[in-house]
Structure formats: C-alpha cells, structure tokens
PDB file of C-alpha atoms in Angstrom:
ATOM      1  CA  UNK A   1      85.454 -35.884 -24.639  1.00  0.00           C
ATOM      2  CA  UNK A   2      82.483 -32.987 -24.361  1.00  0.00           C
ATOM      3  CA  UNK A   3      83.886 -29.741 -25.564  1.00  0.00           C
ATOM      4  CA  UNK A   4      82.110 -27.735 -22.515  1.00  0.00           C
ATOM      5  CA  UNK A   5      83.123 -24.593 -23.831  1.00  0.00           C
ATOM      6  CA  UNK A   6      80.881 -25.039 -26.984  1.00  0.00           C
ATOM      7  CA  UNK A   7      77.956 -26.352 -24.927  1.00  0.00           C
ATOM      8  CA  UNK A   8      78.287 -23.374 -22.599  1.00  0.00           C
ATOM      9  CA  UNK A   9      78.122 -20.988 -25.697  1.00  0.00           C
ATOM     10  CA  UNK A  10      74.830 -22.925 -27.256  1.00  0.00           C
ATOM     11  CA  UNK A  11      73.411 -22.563 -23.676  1.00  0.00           C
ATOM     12  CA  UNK A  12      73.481 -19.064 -23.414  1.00  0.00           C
ATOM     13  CA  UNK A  13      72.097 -18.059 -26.732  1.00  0.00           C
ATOM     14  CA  UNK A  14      69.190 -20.687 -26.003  1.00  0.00           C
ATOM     15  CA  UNK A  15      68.798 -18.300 -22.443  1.00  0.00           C
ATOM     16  CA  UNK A  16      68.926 -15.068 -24.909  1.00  0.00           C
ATOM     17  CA  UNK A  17      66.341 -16.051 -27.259  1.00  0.00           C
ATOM     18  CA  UNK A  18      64.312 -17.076 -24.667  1.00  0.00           C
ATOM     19  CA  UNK A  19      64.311 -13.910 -22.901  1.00  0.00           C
ATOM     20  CA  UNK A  20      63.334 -12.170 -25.879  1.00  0.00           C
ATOM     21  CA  UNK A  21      61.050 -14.284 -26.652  1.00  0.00           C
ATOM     22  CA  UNK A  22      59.172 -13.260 -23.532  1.00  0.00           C
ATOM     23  CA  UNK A  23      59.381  -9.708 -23.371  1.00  0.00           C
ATOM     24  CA  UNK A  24      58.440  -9.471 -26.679  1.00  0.00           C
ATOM     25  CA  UNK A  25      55.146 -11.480 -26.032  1.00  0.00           C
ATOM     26  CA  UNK A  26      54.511  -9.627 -22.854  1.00  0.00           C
ATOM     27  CA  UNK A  27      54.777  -6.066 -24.815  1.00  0.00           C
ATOM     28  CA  UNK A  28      51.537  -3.922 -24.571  1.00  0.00           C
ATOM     29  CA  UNK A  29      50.368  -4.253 -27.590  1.00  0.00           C
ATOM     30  CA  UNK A  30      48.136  -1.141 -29.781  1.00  0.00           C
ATOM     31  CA  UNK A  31      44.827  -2.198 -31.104  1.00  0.00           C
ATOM     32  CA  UNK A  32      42.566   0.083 -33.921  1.00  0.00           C
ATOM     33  CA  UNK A  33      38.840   0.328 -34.562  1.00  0.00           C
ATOM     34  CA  UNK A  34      39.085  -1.254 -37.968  1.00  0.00           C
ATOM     35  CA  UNK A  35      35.161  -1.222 -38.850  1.00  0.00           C
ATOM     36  CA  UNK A  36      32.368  -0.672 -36.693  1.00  0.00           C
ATOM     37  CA  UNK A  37      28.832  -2.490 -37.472  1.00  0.00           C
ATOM     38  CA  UNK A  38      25.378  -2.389 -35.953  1.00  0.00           C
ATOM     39  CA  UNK A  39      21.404  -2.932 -36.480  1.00  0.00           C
ATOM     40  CA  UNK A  40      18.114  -1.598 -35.371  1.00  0.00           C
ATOM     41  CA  UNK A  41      16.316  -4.274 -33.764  1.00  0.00           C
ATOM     42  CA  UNK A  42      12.794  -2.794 -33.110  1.00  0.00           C
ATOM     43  CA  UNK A  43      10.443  -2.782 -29.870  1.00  0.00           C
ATOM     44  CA  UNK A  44       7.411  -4.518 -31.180  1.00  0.00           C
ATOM     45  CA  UNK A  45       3.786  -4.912 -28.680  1.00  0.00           C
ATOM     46  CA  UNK A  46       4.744  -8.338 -28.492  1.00  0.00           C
ATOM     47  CA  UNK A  47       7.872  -8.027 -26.974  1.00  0.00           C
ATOM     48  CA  UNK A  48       6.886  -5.483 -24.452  1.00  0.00           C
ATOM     49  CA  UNK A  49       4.198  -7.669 -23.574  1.00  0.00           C
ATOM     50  CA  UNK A  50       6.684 -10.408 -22.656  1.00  0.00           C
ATOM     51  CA  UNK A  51       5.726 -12.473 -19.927  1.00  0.00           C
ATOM     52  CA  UNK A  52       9.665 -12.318 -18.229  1.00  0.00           C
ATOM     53  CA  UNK A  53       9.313  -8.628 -17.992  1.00  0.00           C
ATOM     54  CA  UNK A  54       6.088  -8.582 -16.584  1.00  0.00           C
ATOM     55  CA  UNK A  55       6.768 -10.840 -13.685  1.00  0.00           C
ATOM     56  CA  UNK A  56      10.261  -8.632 -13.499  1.00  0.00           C
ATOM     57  CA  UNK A  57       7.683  -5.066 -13.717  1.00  0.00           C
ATOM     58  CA  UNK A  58       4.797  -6.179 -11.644  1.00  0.00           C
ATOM     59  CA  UNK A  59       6.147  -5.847  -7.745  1.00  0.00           C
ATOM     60  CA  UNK A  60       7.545  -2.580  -8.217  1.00  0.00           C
ATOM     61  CA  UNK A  61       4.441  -0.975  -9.996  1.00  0.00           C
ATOM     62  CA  UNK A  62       2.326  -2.739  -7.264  1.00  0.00           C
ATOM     63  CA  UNK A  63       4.418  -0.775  -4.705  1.00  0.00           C
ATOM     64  CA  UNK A  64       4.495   2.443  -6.387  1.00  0.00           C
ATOM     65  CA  UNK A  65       0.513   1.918  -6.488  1.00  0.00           C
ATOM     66  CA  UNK A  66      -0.303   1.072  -3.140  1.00  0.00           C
ATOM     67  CA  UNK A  67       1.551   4.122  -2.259  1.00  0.00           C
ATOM     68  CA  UNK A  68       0.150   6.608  -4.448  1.00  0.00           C
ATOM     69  CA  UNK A  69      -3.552   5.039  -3.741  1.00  0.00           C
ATOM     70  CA  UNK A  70      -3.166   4.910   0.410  1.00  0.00           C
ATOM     71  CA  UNK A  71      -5.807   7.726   1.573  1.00  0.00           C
ATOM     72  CA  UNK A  72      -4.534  10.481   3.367  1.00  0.00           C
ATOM     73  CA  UNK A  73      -8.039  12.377   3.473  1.00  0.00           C
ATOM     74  CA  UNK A  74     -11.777  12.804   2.494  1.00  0.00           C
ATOM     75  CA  UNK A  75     -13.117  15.501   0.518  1.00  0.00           C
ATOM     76  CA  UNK A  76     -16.667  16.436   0.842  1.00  0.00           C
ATOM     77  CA  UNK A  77     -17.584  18.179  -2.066  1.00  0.00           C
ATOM     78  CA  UNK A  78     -15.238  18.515  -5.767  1.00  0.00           C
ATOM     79  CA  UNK A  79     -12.787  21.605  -5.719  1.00  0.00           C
ATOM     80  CA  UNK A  80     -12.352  23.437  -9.264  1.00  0.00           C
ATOM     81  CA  UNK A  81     -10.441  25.865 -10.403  1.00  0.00           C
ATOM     82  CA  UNK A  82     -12.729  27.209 -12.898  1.00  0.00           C
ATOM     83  CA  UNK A  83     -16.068  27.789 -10.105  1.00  0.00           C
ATOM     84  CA  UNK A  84     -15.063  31.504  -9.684  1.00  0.00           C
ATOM     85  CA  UNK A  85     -14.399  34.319 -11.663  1.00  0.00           C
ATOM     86  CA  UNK A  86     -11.752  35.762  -9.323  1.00  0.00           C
ATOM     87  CA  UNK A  87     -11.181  32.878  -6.636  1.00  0.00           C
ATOM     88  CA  UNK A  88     -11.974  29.283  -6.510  1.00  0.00           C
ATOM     89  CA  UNK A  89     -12.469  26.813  -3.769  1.00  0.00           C
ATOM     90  CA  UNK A  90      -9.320  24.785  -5.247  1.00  0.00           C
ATOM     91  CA  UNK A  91      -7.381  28.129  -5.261  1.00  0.00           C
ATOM     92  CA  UNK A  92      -7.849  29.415  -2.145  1.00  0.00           C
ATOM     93  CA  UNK A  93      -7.058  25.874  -0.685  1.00  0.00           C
ATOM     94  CA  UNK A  94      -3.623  25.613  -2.266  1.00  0.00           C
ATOM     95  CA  UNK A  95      -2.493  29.486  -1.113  1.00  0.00           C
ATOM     96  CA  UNK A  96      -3.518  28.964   1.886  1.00  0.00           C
ATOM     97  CA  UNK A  97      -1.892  25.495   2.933  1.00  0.00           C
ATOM     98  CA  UNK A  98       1.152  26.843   0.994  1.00  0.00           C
ATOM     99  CA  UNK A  99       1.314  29.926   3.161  1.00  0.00           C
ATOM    100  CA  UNK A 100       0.282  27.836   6.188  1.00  0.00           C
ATOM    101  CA  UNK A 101       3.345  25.279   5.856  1.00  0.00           C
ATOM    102  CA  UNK A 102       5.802  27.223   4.113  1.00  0.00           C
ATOM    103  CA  UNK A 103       5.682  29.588   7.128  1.00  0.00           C
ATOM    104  CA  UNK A 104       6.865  26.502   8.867  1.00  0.00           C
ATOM    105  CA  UNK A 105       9.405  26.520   7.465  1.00  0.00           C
ATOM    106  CA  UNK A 106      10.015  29.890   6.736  1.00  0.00           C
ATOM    107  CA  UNK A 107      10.135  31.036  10.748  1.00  0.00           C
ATOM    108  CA  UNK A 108      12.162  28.080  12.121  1.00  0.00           C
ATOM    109  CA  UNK A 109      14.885  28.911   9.079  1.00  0.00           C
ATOM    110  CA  UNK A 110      14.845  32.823   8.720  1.00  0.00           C
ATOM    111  CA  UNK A 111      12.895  33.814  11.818  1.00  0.00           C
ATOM    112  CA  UNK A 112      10.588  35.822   9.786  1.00  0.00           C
ATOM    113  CA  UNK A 113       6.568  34.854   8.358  1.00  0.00           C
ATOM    114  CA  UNK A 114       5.165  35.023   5.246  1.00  0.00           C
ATOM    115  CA  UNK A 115       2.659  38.005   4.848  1.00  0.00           C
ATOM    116  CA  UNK A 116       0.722  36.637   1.418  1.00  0.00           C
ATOM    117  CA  UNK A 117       1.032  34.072  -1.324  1.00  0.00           C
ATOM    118  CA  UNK A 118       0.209  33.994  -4.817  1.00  0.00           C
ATOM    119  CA  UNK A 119       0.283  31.170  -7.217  1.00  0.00           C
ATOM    120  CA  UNK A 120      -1.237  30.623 -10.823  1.00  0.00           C
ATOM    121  CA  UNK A 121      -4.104  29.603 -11.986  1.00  0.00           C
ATOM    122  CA  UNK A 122      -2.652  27.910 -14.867  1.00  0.00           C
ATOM    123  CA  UNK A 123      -0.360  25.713 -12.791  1.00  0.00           C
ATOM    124  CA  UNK A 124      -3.166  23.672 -10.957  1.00  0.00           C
ATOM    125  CA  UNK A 125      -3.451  20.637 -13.561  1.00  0.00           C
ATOM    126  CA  UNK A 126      -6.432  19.011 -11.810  1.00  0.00           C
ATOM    127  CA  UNK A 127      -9.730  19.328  -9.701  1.00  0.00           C
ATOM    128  CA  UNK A 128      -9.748  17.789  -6.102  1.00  0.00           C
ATOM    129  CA  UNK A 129     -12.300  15.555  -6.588  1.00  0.00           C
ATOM    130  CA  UNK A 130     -15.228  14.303  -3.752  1.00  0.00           C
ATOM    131  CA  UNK A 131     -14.254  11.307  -1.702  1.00  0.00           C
ATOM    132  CA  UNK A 132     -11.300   9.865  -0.759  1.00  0.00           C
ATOM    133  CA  UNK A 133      -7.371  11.938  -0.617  1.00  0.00           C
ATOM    134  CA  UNK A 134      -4.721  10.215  -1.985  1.00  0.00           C
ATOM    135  CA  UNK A 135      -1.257  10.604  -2.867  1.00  0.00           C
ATOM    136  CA  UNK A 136      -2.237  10.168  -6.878  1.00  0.00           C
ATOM    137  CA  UNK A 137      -4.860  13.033  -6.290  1.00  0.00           C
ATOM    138  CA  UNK A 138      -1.494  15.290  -5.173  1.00  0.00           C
ATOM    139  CA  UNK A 139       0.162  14.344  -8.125  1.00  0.00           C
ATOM    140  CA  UNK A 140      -2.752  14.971 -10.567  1.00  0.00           C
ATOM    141  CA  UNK A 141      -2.997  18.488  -9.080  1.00  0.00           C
ATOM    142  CA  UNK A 142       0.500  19.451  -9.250  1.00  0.00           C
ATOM    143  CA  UNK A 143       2.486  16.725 -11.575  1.00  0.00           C
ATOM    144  CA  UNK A 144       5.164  19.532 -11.644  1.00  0.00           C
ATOM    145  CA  UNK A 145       8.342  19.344  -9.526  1.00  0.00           C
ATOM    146  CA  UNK A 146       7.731  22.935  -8.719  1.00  0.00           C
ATOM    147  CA  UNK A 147       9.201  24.263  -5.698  1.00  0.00           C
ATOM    148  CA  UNK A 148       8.067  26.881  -2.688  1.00  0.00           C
ATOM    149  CA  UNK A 149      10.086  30.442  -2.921  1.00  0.00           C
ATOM    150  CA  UNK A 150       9.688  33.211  -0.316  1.00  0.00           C
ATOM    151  CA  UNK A 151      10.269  36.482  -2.433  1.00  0.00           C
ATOM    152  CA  UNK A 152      10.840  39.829  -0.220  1.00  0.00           C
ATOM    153  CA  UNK A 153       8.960  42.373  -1.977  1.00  0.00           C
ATOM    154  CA  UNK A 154       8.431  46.249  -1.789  1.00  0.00           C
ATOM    155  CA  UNK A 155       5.166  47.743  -1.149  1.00  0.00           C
ATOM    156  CA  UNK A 156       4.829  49.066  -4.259  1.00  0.00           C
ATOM    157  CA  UNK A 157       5.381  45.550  -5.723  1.00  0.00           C
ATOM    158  CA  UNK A 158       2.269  44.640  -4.218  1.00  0.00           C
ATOM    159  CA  UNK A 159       0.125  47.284  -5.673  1.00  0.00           C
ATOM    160  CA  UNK A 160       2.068  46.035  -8.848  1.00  0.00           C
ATOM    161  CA  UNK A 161       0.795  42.417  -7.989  1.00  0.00           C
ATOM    162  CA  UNK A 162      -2.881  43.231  -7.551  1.00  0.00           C
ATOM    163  CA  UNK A 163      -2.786  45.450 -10.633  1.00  0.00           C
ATOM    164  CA  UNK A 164      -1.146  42.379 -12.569  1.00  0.00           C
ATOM    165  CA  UNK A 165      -4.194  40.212 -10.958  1.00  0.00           C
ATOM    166  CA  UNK A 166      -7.100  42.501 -12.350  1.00  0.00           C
ATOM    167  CA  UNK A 167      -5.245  42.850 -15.955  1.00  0.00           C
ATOM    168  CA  UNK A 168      -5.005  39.378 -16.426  1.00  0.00           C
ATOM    169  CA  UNK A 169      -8.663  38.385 -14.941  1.00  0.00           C
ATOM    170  CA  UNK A 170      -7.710  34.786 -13.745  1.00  0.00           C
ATOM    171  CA  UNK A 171      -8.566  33.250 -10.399  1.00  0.00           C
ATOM    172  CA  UNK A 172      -4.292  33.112  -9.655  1.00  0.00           C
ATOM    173  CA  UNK A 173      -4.917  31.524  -6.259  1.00  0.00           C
ATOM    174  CA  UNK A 174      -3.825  34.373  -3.214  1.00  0.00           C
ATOM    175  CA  UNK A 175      -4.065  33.925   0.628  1.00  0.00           C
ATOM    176  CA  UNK A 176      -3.141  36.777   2.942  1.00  0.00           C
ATOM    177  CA  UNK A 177      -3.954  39.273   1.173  1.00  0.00           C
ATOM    178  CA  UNK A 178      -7.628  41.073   0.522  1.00  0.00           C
ATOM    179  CA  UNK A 179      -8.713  43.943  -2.365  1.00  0.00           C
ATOM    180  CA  UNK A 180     -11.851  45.358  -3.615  1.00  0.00           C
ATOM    181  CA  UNK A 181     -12.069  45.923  -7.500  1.00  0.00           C
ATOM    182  CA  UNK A 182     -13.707  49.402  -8.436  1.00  0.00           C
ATOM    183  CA  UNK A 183     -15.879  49.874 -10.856  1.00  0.00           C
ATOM    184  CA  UNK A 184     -13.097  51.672 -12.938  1.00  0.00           C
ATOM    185  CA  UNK A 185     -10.909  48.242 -12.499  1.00  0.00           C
ATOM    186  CA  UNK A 186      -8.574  49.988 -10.326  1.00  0.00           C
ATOM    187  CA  UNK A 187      -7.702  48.092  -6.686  1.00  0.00           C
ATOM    188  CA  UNK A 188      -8.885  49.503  -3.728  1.00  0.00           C
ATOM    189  CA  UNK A 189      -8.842  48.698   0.059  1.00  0.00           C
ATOM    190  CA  UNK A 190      -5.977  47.082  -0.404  1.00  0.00           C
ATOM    191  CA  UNK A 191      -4.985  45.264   2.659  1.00  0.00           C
ATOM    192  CA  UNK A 192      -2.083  42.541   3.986  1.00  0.00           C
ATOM    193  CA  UNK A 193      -2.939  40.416   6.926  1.00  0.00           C
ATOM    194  CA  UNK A 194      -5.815  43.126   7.636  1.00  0.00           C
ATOM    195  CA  UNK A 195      -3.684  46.102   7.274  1.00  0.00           C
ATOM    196  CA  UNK A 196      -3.195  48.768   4.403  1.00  0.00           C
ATOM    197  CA  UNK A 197      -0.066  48.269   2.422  1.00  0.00           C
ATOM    198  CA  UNK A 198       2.803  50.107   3.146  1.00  0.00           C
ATOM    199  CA  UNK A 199       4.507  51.038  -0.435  1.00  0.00           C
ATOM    200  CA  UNK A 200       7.717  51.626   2.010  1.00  0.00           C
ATOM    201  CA  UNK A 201       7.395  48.411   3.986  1.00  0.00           C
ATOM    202  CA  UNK A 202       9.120  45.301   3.287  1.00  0.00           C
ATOM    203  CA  UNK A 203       6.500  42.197   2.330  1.00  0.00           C
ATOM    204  CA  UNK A 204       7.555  38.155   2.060  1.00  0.00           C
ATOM    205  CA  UNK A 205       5.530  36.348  -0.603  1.00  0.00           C
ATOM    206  CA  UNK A 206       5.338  33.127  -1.283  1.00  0.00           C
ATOM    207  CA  UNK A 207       5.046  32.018  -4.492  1.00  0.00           C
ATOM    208  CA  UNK A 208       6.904  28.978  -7.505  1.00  0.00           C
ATOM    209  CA  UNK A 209      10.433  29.059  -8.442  1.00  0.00           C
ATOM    210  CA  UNK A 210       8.653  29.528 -11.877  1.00  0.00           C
ATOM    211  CA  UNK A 211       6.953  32.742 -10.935  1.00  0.00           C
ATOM    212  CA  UNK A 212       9.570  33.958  -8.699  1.00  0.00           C
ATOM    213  CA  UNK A 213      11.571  34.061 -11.934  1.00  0.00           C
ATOM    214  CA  UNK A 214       8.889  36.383 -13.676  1.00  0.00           C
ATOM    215  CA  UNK A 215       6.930  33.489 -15.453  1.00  0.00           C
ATOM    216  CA  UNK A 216       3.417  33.973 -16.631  1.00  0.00           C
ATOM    217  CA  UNK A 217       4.723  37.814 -16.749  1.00  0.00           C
ATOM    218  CA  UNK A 218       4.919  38.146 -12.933  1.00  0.00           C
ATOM    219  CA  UNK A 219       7.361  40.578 -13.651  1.00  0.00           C
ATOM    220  CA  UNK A 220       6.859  42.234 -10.272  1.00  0.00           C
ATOM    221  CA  UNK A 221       8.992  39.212  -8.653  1.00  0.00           C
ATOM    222  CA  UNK A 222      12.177  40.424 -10.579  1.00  0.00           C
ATOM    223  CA  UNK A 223      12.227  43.743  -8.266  1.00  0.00           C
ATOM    224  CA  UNK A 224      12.126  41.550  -5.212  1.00  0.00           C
ATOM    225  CA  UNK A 225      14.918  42.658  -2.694  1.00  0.00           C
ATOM    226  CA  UNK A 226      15.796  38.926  -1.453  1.00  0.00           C
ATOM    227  CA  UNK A 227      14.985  35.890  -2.256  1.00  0.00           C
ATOM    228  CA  UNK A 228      14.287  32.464  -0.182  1.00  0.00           C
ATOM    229  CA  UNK A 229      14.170  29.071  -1.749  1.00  0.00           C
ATOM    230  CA  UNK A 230      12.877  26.501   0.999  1.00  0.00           C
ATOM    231  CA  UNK A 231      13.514  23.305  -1.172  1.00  0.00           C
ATOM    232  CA  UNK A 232       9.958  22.275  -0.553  1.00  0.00           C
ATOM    233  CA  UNK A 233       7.854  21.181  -3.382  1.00  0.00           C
ATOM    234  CA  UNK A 234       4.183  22.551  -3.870  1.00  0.00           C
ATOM    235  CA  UNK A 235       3.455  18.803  -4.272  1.00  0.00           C
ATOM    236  CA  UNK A 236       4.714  17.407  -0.946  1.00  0.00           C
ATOM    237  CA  UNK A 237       3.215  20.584   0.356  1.00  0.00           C
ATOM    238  CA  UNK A 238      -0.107  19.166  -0.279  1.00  0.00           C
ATOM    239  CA  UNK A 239       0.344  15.563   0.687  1.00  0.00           C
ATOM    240  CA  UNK A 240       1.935  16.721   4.080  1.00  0.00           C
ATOM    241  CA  UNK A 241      -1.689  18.766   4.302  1.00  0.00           C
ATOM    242  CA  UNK A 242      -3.613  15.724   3.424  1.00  0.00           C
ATOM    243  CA  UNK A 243      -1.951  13.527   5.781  1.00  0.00           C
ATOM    244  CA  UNK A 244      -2.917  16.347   8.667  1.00  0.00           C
ATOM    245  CA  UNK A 245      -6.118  16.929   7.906  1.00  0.00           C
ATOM    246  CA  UNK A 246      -9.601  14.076   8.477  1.00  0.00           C
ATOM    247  CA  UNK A 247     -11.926  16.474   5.993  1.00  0.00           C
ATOM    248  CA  UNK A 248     -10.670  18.616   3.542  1.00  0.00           C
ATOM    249  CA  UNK A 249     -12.062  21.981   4.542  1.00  0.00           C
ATOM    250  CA  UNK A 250     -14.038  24.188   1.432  1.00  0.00           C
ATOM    251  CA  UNK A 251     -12.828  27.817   1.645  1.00  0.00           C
ATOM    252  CA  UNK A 252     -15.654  30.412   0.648  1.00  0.00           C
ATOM    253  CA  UNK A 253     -14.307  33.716   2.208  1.00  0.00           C
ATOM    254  CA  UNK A 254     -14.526  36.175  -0.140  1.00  0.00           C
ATOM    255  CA  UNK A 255     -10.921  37.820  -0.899  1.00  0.00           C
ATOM    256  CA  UNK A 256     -11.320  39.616  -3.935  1.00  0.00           C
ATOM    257  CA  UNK A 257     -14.724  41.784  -3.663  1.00  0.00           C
ATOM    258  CA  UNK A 258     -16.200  43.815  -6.975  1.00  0.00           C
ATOM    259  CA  UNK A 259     -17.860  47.137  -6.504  1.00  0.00           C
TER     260      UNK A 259
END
C-alpha cells in the first residue's frame, strides 16, 4: 500500500525547490566593466574614395549644388571692396540693401525705421563678381552666420561713429548717413537722412550682432539705449535682394566727401 503521506511530503519540497529555483534565475542580476579595449583604425584616400559612399554622397551634394548655383541676378560690372579709399561699390551695396530690408522688418515689428547703417569692411569675404547672381556668390560674400541688429543710439554716438570711421580709414560700408572730412580730419556737415544730427535725438542703426557687441572696437554700440535683434541674417539679406532685383544696380553717390 502507497504511504501518501510520504509522497505528499516529497511533493512539496520538489514545489519549493522549484520555486526557488525560479526566482533566483529571474533576479536582476549586477554586471561590472571588467576591461575596456579599443583601436585606431585610420581614414585613408582610399577609403574615402569608396565607391558605396559616393553613390550614398552624390544626390545630396547634387541638390545642395543646384541650389546654391540657380541665378537669382546679373551683375554688370565686378563690385570690390578695395576700389575706394572711403566707400566702395560693394560697400555701399550691402548698407544699403541691409537698411532697405531690415527696415522691413524693422517697421512692421517695432513701428519705427532705421535712420543709417554701418557695417565693416573687414566682414565682406568676397567681390561680387560680373555675370550671373547666385546663391554661392551670397555665401562667398558673407560665409558668416552673422545676423541684422537695430541699435538705438544717441546723437552724440553718431559723431562718435563718424569719428571712429576717419580714425580707422577703412571703407566700413554706411548708407543713410553723409559727412565731409576736413582738411584737419575732423567730420563736418554731418547729416542723417539729409538732416544735421541732433546730439539729443534718438538714432536706430543697423549694424552685426558682432559690432553691436563693440567688435572691431565699435565701442560706440555699447552706449546704445536699446537694442533690436531681427533674427535676419546679412546673408539671406542678400539672396532675398538678388532674387528681387533683374540687374544688380552699381552705387557711385558719393557719401563720404574730402575737403
């Protein structure tokens, strides 16, 4: 006869050690970093040459050229920034489409317009060559992700400003603004929009955020009484211009007279 009273006791420790058995398999278990390994495996000519990445590369930079290469405009005659002493053809384009389209801006936003605008020399990387506008010839001419800033200035700022043009003896590019330079290098006839400065009067420039900050020793812009930034780059400022425009006009008015 079974004893059922043993088998019933073998049972449940078979149940018990099964039950351990899983939860002790199923327990999170802790790992450590024990060693950590690696290698330099080197970039040769031949492997950036490979064909796979190529084929991968090739629609994308095809895009990315037809873009930059579509024409936007035609310019007659080559725009540098070194054909004047104190103004340039390339200069006074740039100050004045920045002042043109930033005041676009700058009224539907603030309800206010931009009196003058002064950029630097040193910041145009590139002439505007003759023939055909394209997006490439925007980037050559400003490859910087600079930005358009409306600075509200003092009039005695912009006596400051003129003095700071003279000093330095670069062709910074300016629009809105008009001076003679006297024979003893002092400004004179200064004038804003056609009118004599106010020292009292409240002026909005337009300018870089890297200026507006005092680079290239624009100091004046750190006395500015507001400040405007219109999150519009100098870059797409130009290629909005080309896109307008059939002939790139060439801008010979003289701004900045010598006695």
């Amino acid at each position: 006869m079974v004893n059922l009273k043993k088998y019933n006791g073998v049972l449940k420790l078979f149940v018990i050690f099964l039950t351990l058995f899983f939860v002790i398999s199923c327990a999170k278990q802790s790992y450590y970093v024990s060693k950590i390994e690696g290698k330099r495996i080197a970039i040769t000519d031949k492997e950036t040459q490979n064909s796979q990445i190529e084929n991968y590369v090739k629609p994308y930079r095809e895009h990315i050229n037809k873009d930059l290469d579509s024409i936007l405009a035609y310019c007659p005659v080559t725009l540098d920034k070194s054909d004047g002493k104190w103004q340039t053809t390339i200069g006074n384009l740039m100050a004045d489409v920045t002042l043109q389209r930033g005041n676009l801006v700058f009224k539907a936003r603030e309800k206010k317009e931009i009196d003058l605008c002064i950029l630097n020399n040193g910041g145009i990387r590139a002439m505007l060559p003759k023939g055909n506008v394209t997006t490439r010839t925007a980037y050559d001419i400003m490859p910087f992700e600079n930005s358009l800033v409306i600075m509200a200035l003092k009039g005695e700022q912009i006596f400051e400003m003129v003095d700071y043009f003279i000093a330095t003896e670069k062709p910074h590019p300016l629009s809105g603004i008009t001076f003679t330079i006297g024979k003893d290098n002092v400004a004179k006839n200064i004038l804003v929009q056609g009118k004599p400065v106010d020292k009292n009067s409240i002026y909005y420039v337009a300018t870089n955020d890297y200026l507006s900050n005092g680079g290239d020793n624009m100091n004046f812009f750190k006395k500015a009484v507001q400040k405007f930034d219109l999150d519009y780059k100098l870059r797409n400022i130009l290629i909005d211009y080309f896109k307008e425009v059939d002939t790139i006009p060439v801008i010979k008015d003289v701004r900045i007279s010598v006695e």
